[in-house]
CSV table of C-alpha atoms and ligand atoms in Angstrom, one decimal:
chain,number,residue,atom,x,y,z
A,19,UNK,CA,-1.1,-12.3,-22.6
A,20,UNK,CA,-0.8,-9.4,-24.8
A,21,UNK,CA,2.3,-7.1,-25.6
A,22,UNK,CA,0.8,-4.7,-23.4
A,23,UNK,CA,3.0,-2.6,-20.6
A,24,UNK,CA,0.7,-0.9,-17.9
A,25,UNK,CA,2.5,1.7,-16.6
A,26,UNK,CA,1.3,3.8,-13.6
A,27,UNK,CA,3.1,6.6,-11.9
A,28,UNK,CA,3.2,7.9,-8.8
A,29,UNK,CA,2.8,11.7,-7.4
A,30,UNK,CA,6.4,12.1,-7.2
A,31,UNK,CA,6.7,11.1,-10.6
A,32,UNK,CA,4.2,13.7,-12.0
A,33,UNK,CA,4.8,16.8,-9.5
A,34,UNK,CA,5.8,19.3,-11.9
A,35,UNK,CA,6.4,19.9,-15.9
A,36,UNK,CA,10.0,18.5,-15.4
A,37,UNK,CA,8.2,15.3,-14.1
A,38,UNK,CA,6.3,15.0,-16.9
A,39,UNK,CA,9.1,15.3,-19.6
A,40,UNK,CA,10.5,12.1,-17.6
A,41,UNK,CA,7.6,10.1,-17.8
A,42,UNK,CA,7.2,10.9,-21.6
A,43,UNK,CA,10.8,9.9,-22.1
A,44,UNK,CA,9.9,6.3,-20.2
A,45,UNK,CA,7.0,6.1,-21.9
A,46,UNK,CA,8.7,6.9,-25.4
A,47,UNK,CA,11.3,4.2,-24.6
A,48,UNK,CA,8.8,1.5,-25.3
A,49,UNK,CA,5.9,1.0,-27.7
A,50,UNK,CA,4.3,-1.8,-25.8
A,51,UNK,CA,3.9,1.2,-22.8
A,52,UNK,CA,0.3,1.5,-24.0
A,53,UNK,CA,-1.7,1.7,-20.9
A,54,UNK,CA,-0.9,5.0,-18.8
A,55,UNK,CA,-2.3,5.5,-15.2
A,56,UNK,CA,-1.3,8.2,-13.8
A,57,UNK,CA,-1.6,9.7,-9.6
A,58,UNK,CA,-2.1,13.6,-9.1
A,59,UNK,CA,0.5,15.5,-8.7
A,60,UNK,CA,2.1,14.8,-5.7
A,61,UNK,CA,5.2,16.4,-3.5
A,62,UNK,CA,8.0,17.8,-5.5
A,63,UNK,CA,11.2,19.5,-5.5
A,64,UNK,CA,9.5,23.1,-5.0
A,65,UNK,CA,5.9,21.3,-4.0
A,66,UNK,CA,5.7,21.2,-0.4
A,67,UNK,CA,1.9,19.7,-1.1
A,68,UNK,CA,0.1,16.9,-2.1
A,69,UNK,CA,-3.0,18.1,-4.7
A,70,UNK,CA,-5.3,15.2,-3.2
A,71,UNK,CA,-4.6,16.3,0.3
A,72,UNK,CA,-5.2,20.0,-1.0
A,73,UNK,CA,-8.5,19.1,-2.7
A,74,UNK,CA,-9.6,17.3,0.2
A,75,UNK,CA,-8.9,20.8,2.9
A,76,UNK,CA,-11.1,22.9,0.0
A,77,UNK,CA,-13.9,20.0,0.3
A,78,UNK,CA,-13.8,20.4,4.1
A,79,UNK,CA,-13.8,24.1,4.2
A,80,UNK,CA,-16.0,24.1,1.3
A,81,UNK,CA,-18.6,22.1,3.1
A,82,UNK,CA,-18.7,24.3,6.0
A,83,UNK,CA,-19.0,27.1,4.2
A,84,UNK,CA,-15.5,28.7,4.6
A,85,UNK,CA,-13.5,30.1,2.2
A,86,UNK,CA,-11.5,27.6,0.4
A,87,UNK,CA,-9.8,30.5,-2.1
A,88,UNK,CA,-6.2,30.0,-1.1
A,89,UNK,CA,-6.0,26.6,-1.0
A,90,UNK,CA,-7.7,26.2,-3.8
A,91,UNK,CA,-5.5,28.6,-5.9
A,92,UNK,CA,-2.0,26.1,-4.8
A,93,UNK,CA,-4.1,23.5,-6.9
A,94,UNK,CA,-5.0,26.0,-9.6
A,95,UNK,CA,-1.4,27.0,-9.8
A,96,UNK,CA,0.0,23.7,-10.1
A,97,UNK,CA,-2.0,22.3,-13.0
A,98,UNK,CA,-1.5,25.8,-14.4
A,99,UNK,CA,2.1,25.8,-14.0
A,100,UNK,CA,2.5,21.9,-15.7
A,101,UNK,CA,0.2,22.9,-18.9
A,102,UNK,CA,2.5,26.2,-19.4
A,103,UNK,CA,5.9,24.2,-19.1
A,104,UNK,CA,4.8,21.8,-21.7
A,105,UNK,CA,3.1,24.4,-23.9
A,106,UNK,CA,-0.4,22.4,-23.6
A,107,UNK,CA,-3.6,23.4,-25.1
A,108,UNK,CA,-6.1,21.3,-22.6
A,109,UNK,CA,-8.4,24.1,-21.2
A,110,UNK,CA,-7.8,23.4,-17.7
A,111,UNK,CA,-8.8,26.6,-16.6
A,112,UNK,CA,-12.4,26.0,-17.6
A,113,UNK,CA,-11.8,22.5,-15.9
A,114,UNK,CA,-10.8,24.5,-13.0
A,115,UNK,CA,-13.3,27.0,-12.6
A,116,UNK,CA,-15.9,23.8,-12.9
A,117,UNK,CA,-14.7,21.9,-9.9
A,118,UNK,CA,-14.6,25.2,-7.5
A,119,UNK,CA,-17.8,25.8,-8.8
A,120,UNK,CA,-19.0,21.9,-7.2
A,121,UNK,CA,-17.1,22.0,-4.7
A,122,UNK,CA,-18.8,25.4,-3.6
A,123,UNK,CA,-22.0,23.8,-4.0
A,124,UNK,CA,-20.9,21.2,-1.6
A,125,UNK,CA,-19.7,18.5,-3.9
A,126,UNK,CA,-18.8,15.2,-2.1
A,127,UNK,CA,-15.2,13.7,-0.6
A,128,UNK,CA,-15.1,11.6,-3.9
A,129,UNK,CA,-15.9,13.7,-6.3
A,130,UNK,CA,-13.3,16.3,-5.1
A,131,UNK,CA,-10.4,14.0,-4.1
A,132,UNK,CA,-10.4,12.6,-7.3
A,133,UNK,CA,-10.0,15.8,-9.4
A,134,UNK,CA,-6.0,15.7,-9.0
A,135,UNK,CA,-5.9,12.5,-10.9
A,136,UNK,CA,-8.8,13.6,-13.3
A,137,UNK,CA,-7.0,16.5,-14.3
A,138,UNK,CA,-3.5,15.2,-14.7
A,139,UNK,CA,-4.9,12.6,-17.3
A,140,UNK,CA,-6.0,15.4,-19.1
A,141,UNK,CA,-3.1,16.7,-19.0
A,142,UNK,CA,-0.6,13.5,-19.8
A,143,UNK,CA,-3.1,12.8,-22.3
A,144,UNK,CA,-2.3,15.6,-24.1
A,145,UNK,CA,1.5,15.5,-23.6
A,146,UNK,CA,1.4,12.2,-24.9
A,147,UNK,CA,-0.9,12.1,-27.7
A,148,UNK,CA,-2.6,8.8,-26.0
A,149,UNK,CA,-6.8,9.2,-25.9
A,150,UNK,CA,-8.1,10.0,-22.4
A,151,UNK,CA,-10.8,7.5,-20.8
A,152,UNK,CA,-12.2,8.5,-17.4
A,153,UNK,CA,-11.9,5.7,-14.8
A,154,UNK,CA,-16.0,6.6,-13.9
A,155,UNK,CA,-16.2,4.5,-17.7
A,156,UNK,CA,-13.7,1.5,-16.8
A,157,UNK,CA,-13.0,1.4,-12.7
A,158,UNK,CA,-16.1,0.0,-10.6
A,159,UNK,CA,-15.4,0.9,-6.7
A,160,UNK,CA,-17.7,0.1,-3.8
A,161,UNK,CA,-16.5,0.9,-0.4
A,162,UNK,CA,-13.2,1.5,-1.5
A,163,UNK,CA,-12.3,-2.0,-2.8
A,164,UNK,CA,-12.1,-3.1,-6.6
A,165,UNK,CA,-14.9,-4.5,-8.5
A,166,UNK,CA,-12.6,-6.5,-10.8
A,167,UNK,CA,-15.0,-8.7,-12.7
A,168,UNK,CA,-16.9,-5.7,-13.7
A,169,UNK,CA,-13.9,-3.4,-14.2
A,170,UNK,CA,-12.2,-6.1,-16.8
A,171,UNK,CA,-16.1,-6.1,-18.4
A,172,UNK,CA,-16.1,-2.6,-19.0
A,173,UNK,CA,-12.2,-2.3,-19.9
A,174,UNK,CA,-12.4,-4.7,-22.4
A,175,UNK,CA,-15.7,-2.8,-24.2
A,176,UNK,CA,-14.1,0.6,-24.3
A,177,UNK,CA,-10.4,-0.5,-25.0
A,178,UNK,CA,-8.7,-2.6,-27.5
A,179,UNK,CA,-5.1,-4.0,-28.0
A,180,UNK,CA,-3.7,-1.3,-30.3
A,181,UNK,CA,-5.7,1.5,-28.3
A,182,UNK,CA,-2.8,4.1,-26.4
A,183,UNK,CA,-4.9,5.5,-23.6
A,184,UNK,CA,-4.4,7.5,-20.2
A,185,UNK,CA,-6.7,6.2,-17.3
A,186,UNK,CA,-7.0,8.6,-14.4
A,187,UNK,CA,-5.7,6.0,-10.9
A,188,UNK,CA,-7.6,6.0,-7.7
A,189,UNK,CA,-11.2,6.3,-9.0
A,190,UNK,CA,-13.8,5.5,-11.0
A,191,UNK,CA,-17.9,4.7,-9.6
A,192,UNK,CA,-19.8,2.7,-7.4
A,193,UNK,CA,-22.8,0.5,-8.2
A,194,UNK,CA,-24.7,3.7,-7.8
A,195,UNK,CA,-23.1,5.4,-10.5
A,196,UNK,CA,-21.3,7.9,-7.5
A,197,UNK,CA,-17.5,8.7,-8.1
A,198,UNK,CA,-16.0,6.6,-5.7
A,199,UNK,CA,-12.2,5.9,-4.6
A,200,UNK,CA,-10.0,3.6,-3.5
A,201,UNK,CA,-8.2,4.0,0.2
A,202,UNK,CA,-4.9,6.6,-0.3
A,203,UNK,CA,-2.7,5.6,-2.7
A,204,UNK,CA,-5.1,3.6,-4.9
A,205,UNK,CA,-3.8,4.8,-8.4
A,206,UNK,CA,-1.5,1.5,-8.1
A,207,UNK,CA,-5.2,-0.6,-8.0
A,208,UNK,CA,-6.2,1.0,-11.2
A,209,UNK,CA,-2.9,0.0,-12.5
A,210,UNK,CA,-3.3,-3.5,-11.4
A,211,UNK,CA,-6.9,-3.5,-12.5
A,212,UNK,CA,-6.2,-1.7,-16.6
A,213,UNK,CA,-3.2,-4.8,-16.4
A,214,UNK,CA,-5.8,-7.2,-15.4
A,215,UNK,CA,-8.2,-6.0,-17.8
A,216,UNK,CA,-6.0,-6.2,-21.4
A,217,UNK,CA,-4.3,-8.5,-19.9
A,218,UNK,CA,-1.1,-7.3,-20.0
A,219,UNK,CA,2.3,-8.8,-20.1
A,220,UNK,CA,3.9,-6.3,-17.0
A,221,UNK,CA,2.7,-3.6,-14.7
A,222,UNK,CA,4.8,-1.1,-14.2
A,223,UNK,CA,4.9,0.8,-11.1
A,224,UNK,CA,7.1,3.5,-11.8
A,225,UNK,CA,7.6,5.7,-8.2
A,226,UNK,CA,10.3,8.0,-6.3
A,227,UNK,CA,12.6,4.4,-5.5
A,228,UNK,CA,13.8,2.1,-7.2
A,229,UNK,CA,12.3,-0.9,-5.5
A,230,UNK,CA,12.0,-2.6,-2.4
A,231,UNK,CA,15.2,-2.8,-0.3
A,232,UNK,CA,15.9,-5.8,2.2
A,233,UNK,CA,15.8,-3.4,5.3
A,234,UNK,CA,14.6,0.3,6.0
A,235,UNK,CA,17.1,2.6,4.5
A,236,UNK,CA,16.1,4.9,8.1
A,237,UNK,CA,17.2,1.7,10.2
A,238,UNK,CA,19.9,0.3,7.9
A,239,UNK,CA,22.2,1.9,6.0
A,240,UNK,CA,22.1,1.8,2.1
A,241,UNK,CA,20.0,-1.9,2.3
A,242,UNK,CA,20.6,-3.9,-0.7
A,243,UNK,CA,17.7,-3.7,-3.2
A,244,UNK,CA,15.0,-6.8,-3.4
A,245,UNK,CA,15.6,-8.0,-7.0
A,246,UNK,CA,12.9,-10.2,-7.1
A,247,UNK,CA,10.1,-10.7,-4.6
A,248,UNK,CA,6.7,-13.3,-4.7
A,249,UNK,CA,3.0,-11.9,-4.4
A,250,UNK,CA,2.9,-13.5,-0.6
A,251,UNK,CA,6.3,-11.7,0.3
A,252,UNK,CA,5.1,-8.7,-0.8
A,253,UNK,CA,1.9,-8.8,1.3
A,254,UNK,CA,4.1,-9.9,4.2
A,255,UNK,CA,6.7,-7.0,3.7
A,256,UNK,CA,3.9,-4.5,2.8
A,257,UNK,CA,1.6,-5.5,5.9
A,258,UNK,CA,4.9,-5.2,8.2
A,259,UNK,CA,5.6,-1.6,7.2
A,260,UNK,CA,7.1,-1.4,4.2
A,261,UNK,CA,5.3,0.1,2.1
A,262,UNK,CA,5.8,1.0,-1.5
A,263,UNK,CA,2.5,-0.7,-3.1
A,264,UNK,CA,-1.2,-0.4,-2.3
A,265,UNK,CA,-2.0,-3.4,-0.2
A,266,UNK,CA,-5.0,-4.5,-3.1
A,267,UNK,CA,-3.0,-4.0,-6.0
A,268,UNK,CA,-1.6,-7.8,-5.7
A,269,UNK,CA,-5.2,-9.5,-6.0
A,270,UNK,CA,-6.5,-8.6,-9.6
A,271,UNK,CA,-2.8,-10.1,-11.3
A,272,UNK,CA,-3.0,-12.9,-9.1
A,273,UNK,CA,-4.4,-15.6,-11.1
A,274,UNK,CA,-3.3,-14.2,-14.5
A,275,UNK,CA,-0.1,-14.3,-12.7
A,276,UNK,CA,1.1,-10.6,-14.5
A,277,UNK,CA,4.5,-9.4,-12.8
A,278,UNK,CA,4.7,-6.2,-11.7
A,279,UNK,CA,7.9,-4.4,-11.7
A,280,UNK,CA,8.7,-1.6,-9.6
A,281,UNK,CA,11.0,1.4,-11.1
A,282,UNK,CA,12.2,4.7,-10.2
A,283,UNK,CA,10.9,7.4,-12.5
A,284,UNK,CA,14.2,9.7,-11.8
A,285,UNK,CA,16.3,6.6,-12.2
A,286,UNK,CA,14.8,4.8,-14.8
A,287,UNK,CA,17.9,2.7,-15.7
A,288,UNK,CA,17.6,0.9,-12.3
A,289,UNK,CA,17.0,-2.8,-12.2
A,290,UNK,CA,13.7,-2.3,-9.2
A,291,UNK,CA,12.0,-5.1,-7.8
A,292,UNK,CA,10.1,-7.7,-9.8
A,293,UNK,CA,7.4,-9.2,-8.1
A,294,UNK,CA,6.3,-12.4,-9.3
A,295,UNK,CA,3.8,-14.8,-9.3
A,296,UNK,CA,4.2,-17.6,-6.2
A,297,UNK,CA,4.4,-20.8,-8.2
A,298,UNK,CA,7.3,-18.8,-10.3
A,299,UNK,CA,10.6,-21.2,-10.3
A,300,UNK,CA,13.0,-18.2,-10.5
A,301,UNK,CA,15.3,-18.6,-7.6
A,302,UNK,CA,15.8,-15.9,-5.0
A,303,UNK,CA,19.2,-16.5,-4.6
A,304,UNK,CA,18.9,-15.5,-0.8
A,305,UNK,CA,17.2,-17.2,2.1
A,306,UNK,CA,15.6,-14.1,3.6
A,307,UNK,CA,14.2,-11.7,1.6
A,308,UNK,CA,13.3,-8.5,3.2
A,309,UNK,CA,13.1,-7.5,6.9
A,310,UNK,CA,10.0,-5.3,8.0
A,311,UNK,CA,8.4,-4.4,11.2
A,312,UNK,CA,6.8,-2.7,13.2
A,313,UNK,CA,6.4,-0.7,16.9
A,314,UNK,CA,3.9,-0.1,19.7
A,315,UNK,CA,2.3,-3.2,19.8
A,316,UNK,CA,1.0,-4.7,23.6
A,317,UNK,CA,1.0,-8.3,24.7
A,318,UNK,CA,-1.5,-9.7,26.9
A,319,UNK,CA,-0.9,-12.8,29.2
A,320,UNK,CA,-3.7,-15.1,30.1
A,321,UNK,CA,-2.8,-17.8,32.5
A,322,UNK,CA,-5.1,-20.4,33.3
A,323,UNK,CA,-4.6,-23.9,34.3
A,324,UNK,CA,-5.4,-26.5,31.6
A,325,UNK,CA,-6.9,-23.5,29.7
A,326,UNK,CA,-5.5,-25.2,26.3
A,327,UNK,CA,-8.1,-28.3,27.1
A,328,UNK,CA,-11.3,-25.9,28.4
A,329,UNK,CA,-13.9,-26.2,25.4
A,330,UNK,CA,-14.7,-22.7,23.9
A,331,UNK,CA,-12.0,-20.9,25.5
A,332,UNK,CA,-10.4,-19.6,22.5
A,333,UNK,CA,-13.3,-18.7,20.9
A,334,UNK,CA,-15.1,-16.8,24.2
A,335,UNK,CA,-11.0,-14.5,24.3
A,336,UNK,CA,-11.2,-14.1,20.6
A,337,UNK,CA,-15.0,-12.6,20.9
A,338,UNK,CA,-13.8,-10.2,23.3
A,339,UNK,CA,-11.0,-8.9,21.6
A,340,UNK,CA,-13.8,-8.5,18.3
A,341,UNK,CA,-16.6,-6.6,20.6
A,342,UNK,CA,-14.1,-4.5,21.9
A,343,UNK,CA,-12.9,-3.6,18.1
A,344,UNK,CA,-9.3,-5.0,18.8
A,345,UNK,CA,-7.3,-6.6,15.6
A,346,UNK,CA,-5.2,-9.4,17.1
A,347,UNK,CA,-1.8,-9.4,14.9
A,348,UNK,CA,-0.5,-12.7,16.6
A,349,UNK,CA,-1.5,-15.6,19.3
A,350,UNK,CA,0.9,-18.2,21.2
A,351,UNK,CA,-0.8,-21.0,23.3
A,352,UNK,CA,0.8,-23.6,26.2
A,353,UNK,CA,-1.0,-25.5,28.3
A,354,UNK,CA,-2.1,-22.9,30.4
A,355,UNK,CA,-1.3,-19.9,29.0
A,356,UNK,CA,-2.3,-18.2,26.1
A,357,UNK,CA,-0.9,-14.7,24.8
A,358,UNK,CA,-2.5,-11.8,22.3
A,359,UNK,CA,-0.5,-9.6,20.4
A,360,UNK,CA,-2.3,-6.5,19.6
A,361,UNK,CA,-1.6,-2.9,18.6
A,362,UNK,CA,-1.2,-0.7,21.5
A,363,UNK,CA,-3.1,2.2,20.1
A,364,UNK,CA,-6.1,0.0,20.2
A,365,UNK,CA,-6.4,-1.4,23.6
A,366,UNK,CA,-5.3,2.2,25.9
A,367,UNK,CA,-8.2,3.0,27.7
A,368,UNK,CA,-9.2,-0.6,27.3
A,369,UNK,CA,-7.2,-2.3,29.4
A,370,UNK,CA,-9.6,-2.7,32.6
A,371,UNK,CA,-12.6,-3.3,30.7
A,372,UNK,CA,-10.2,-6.5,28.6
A,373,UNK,CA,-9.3,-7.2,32.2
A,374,UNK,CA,-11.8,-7.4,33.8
A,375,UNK,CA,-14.0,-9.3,30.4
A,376,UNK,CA,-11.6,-11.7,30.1
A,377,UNK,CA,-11.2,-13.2,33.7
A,378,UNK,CA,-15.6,-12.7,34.1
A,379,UNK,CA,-16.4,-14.7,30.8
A,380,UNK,CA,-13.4,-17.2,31.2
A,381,UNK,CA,-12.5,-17.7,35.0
A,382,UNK,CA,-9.1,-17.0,34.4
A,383,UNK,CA,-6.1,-16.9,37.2
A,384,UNK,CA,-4.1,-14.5,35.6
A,385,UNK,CA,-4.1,-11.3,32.9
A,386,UNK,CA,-0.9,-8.9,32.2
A,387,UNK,CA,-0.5,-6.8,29.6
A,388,UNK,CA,3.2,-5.8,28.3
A,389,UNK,CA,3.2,-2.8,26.5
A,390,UNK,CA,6.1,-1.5,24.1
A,391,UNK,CA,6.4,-4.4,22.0
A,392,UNK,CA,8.3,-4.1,18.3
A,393,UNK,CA,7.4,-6.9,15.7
A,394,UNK,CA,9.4,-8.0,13.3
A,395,UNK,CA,8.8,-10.0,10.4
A,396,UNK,CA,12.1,-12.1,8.6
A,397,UNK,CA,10.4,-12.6,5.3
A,398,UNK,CA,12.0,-15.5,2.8
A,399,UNK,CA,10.1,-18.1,0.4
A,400,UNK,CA,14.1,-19.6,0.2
A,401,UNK,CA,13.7,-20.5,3.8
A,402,UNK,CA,11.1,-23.2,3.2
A,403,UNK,CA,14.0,-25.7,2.4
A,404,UNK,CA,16.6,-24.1,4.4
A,405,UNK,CA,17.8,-25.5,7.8
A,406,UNK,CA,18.9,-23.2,10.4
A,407,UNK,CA,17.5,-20.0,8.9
A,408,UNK,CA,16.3,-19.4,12.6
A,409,UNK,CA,18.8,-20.2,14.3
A,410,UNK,CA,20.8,-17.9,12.6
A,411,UNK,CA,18.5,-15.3,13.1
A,412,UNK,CA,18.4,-16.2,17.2
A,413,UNK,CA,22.0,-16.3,17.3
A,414,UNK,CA,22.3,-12.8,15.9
A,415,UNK,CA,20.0,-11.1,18.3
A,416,UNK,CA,21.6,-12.7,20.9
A,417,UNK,CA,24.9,-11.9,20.3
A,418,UNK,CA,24.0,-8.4,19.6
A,419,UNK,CA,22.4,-8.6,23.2
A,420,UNK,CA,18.7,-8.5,22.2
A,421,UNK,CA,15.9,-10.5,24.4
A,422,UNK,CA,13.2,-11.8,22.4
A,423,UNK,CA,9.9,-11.7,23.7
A,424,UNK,CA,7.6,-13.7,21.1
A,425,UNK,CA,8.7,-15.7,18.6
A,426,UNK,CA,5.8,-17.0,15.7
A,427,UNK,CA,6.5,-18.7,12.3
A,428,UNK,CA,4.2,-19.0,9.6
A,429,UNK,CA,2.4,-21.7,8.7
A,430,UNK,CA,3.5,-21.5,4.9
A,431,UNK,CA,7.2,-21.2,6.8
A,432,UNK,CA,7.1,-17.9,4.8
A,433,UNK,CA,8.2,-16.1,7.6
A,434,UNK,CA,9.4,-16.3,11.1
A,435,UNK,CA,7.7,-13.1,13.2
A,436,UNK,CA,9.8,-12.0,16.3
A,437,UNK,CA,8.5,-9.5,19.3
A,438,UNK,CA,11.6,-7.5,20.5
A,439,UNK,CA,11.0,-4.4,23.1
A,440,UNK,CA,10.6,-1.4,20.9
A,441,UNK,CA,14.0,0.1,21.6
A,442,UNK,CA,15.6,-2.5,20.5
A,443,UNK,CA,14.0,-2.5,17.2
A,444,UNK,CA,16.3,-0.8,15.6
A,445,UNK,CA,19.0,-3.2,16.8
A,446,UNK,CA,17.5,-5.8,16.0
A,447,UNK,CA,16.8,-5.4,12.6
A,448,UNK,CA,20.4,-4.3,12.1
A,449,UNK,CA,21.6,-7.5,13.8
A,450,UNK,CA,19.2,-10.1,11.1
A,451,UNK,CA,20.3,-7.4,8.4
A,452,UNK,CA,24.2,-8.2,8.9
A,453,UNK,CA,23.6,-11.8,9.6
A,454,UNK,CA,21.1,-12.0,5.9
A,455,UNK,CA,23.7,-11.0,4.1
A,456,UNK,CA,25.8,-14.8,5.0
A,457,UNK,CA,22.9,-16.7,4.1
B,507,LIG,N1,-3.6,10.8,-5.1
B,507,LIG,C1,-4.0,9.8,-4.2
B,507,LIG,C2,-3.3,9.9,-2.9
B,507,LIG,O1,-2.6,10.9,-2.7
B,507,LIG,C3,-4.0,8.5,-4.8
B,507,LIG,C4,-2.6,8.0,-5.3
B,507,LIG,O2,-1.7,8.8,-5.3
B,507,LIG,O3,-2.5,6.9,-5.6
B,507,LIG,O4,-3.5,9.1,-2.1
């Protein structure tokens, strides 16, 4: 490991020139913080717009020809705004005037959505006096997923240990040599992939909140912060809806097991969340971990006598459900029944065709679907060697007068998933919330 801090921020973090004079100040506070990856500008105090989001309506009106003047001028503005409230010399105007030119001439999605990062590491470069290297020389992207082997190749030819550098986030090029991206919110990728590249001893995710909190401030009030969570809980958490990280910035740390610690750029004194490696021996000091879920999903019952024992049955359901392009986020089996869960905006319309598939290939008795289905996910690695963590968690939904509908528990006991009806989500995840904070 080197003494090496990546440090990436987010939108929020870098909306305006006040922004910026916080990140400096973080960035100051540290002289390990060599690595900066910074998002475009994102929605601030006065900024009621996201520059990617604005780049990407000039692309579309651009490529059909209409005039793409006014939005383009909020951009203009912005980075305008930011160079004069630092007293910058970068010549952004001239950068300006180049990307309306391309996109004019019809320049592609990529090329345009990344231009709000491209030009606020110009920009940070400057502020910062740290040497700017485009992500087209160290980020390799094909269909929106990392190249990491070739990324770390190329990261570790163009920068060395001592080197202070600002690396655009959320693009670099395919193996055609095209400007590419990652999905939304792919800056924190870069991050993970400039970490995993000089091999750093911490990523930094520095963003509008200061970590991950057990529960949904919007369900429960003030949540207690996660102080530290594993990679697998953070996939779990992140997959369940809450999300704070990009879903493949975990991967590229994994095996050189790098932390990554999340912090609030207005509140930089804030512990955050560390998320660590999954063999780590800290403690968590809590059996559950963080509550997440989600809503609209549909359950579908097939009943079939001895279907558990039929050869190929799982397999011909399962194909149906992948021809008709529907993502299955659960499956319970008995002896003669077997149930999908799946998300509702998937299957409308589908339902008849499912129907009508499943009981032709299969000969079964009996298909229902249940719509309205919210499922939650109780995530702990403490609750491998804990007894009674679900009991707990039954007893609380009953007493708060919740039916459960599915019940599923991972097979690393990571988690324990639960299918309420969707109004009673919120009640629900209030009930496990006051009940998590005994255990
Ligand atoms: N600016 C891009 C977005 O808005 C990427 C990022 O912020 O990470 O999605």
């Amino acid at each position: 490991m080197n003494n090496i801090v990546v440090c990436k921020f987010g939108g929020s973090s870098l909306s305006d020139a006040e922004q910026f004079r916080k990140v400096k100040a973080i960035i100051d506070g540290n002289e390990e913080r060599k690595i900066v990856v910074p998002s475009a500008p994102g929605k601030g105090k006065k900024e009621k717009h996201k520059v990617t989001d604005l780049l990407l309506m000039s692309h579309q009106l651009g490529i059909h020809k209409l005039n793409f003047d006014e939005v383009f001028n909020i951009v203009k503005k912005r980075f305008i705004s930011i160079k004069e409230g630092l007293g910058l010399n970068t010549d952004i105007e001239t950068e300006l005037d180049i990307i309306y030119e391309n996109i004019k001439k019809g320049a592609e999605q990529a090329y345009c959505a990344s231009r709000g990062e491209y030009l606020n590491g110009l920009l940070l470069s400057d502020y910062l006096g740290y040497r700017f290297v485009d992500a087209t020389e160290v980020i390799c992207i094909n269909e929106e997923k990392p190249d990491v082997e070739t990324s770390c190749e190329w990261i570790r030819s163009k920068i060395s240990v001592e080197d202070k550098v600002v690396v655009p986030g959320y693009y670099g090029v395919n193996n055609e040599g095209k400007i590419a991206t990652f999905s939304r919110g792919g800056s924190d990728v870069t991050g993970a992939i400039m970490a995993a590249g000089v091999e750093a001893k911490l990523y930094e995710n520095w963003t509008d909140v200061s970590g991950f909190m057990i529960a949904d401030p919007k369900v429960v009030s003030e949540p207690k912060p996660i102080n530290s969570l594993s990679y697998k809980e953070l996939r779990e958490l992140s997959y369940m809806g809450a999300p704070v990280l990009h879903e493949d910035a975990v991967f590229p740390l994994k095996s050189l097991r790098i932390p990554i610690q999340i912090l609030n750029t207005n509140c930089p004194e804030d512990r955050g969340t560390l998320i660590i490696s999954d063999d780590s021996f800290e403690t968590v000091g809590r059996v559950i971990t963080g509550i997440a879920g989600k809503k609209d999903f549909t359950a579908i019952y097939v009943e079939k006598l001895f279907l558990a024992e039929e050869e190929g049955m799982f397999r011909k359901l399962v194909s149906i459900f992948e021809t008709n392009k529907i993502k299955i986020e659960h499956m319970a089996t008995s002896i003669d029944t077997i149930s999908f869960v799946v998300p509702t905006q998937q299957i409308e319309g589908k339902e008849k065709k499912i129907a009508e598939e499943i009981s032709i290939y299969c000969g079964t008795d009996n298909v229902e679907f249940s719509k309205g289905l919210a499922v939650i996910a109780v995530v702990g690695r403490g609750m491998v060697n804990t007894k009674g963590t679900s009991a707990i968690i039954f007893k609380a939904l009953a007493m708060a007068g919740i039916n459960i509908r599915m019940i599923s528990q991972g097979s690393s006991e990571l988690n324990i998933v639960i299918g309420v009806k969707n109004e009673d989500f919120e009640g629900a995840i209030k009930a496990i919330y006051n009940q998590s904070k005994e255990m």
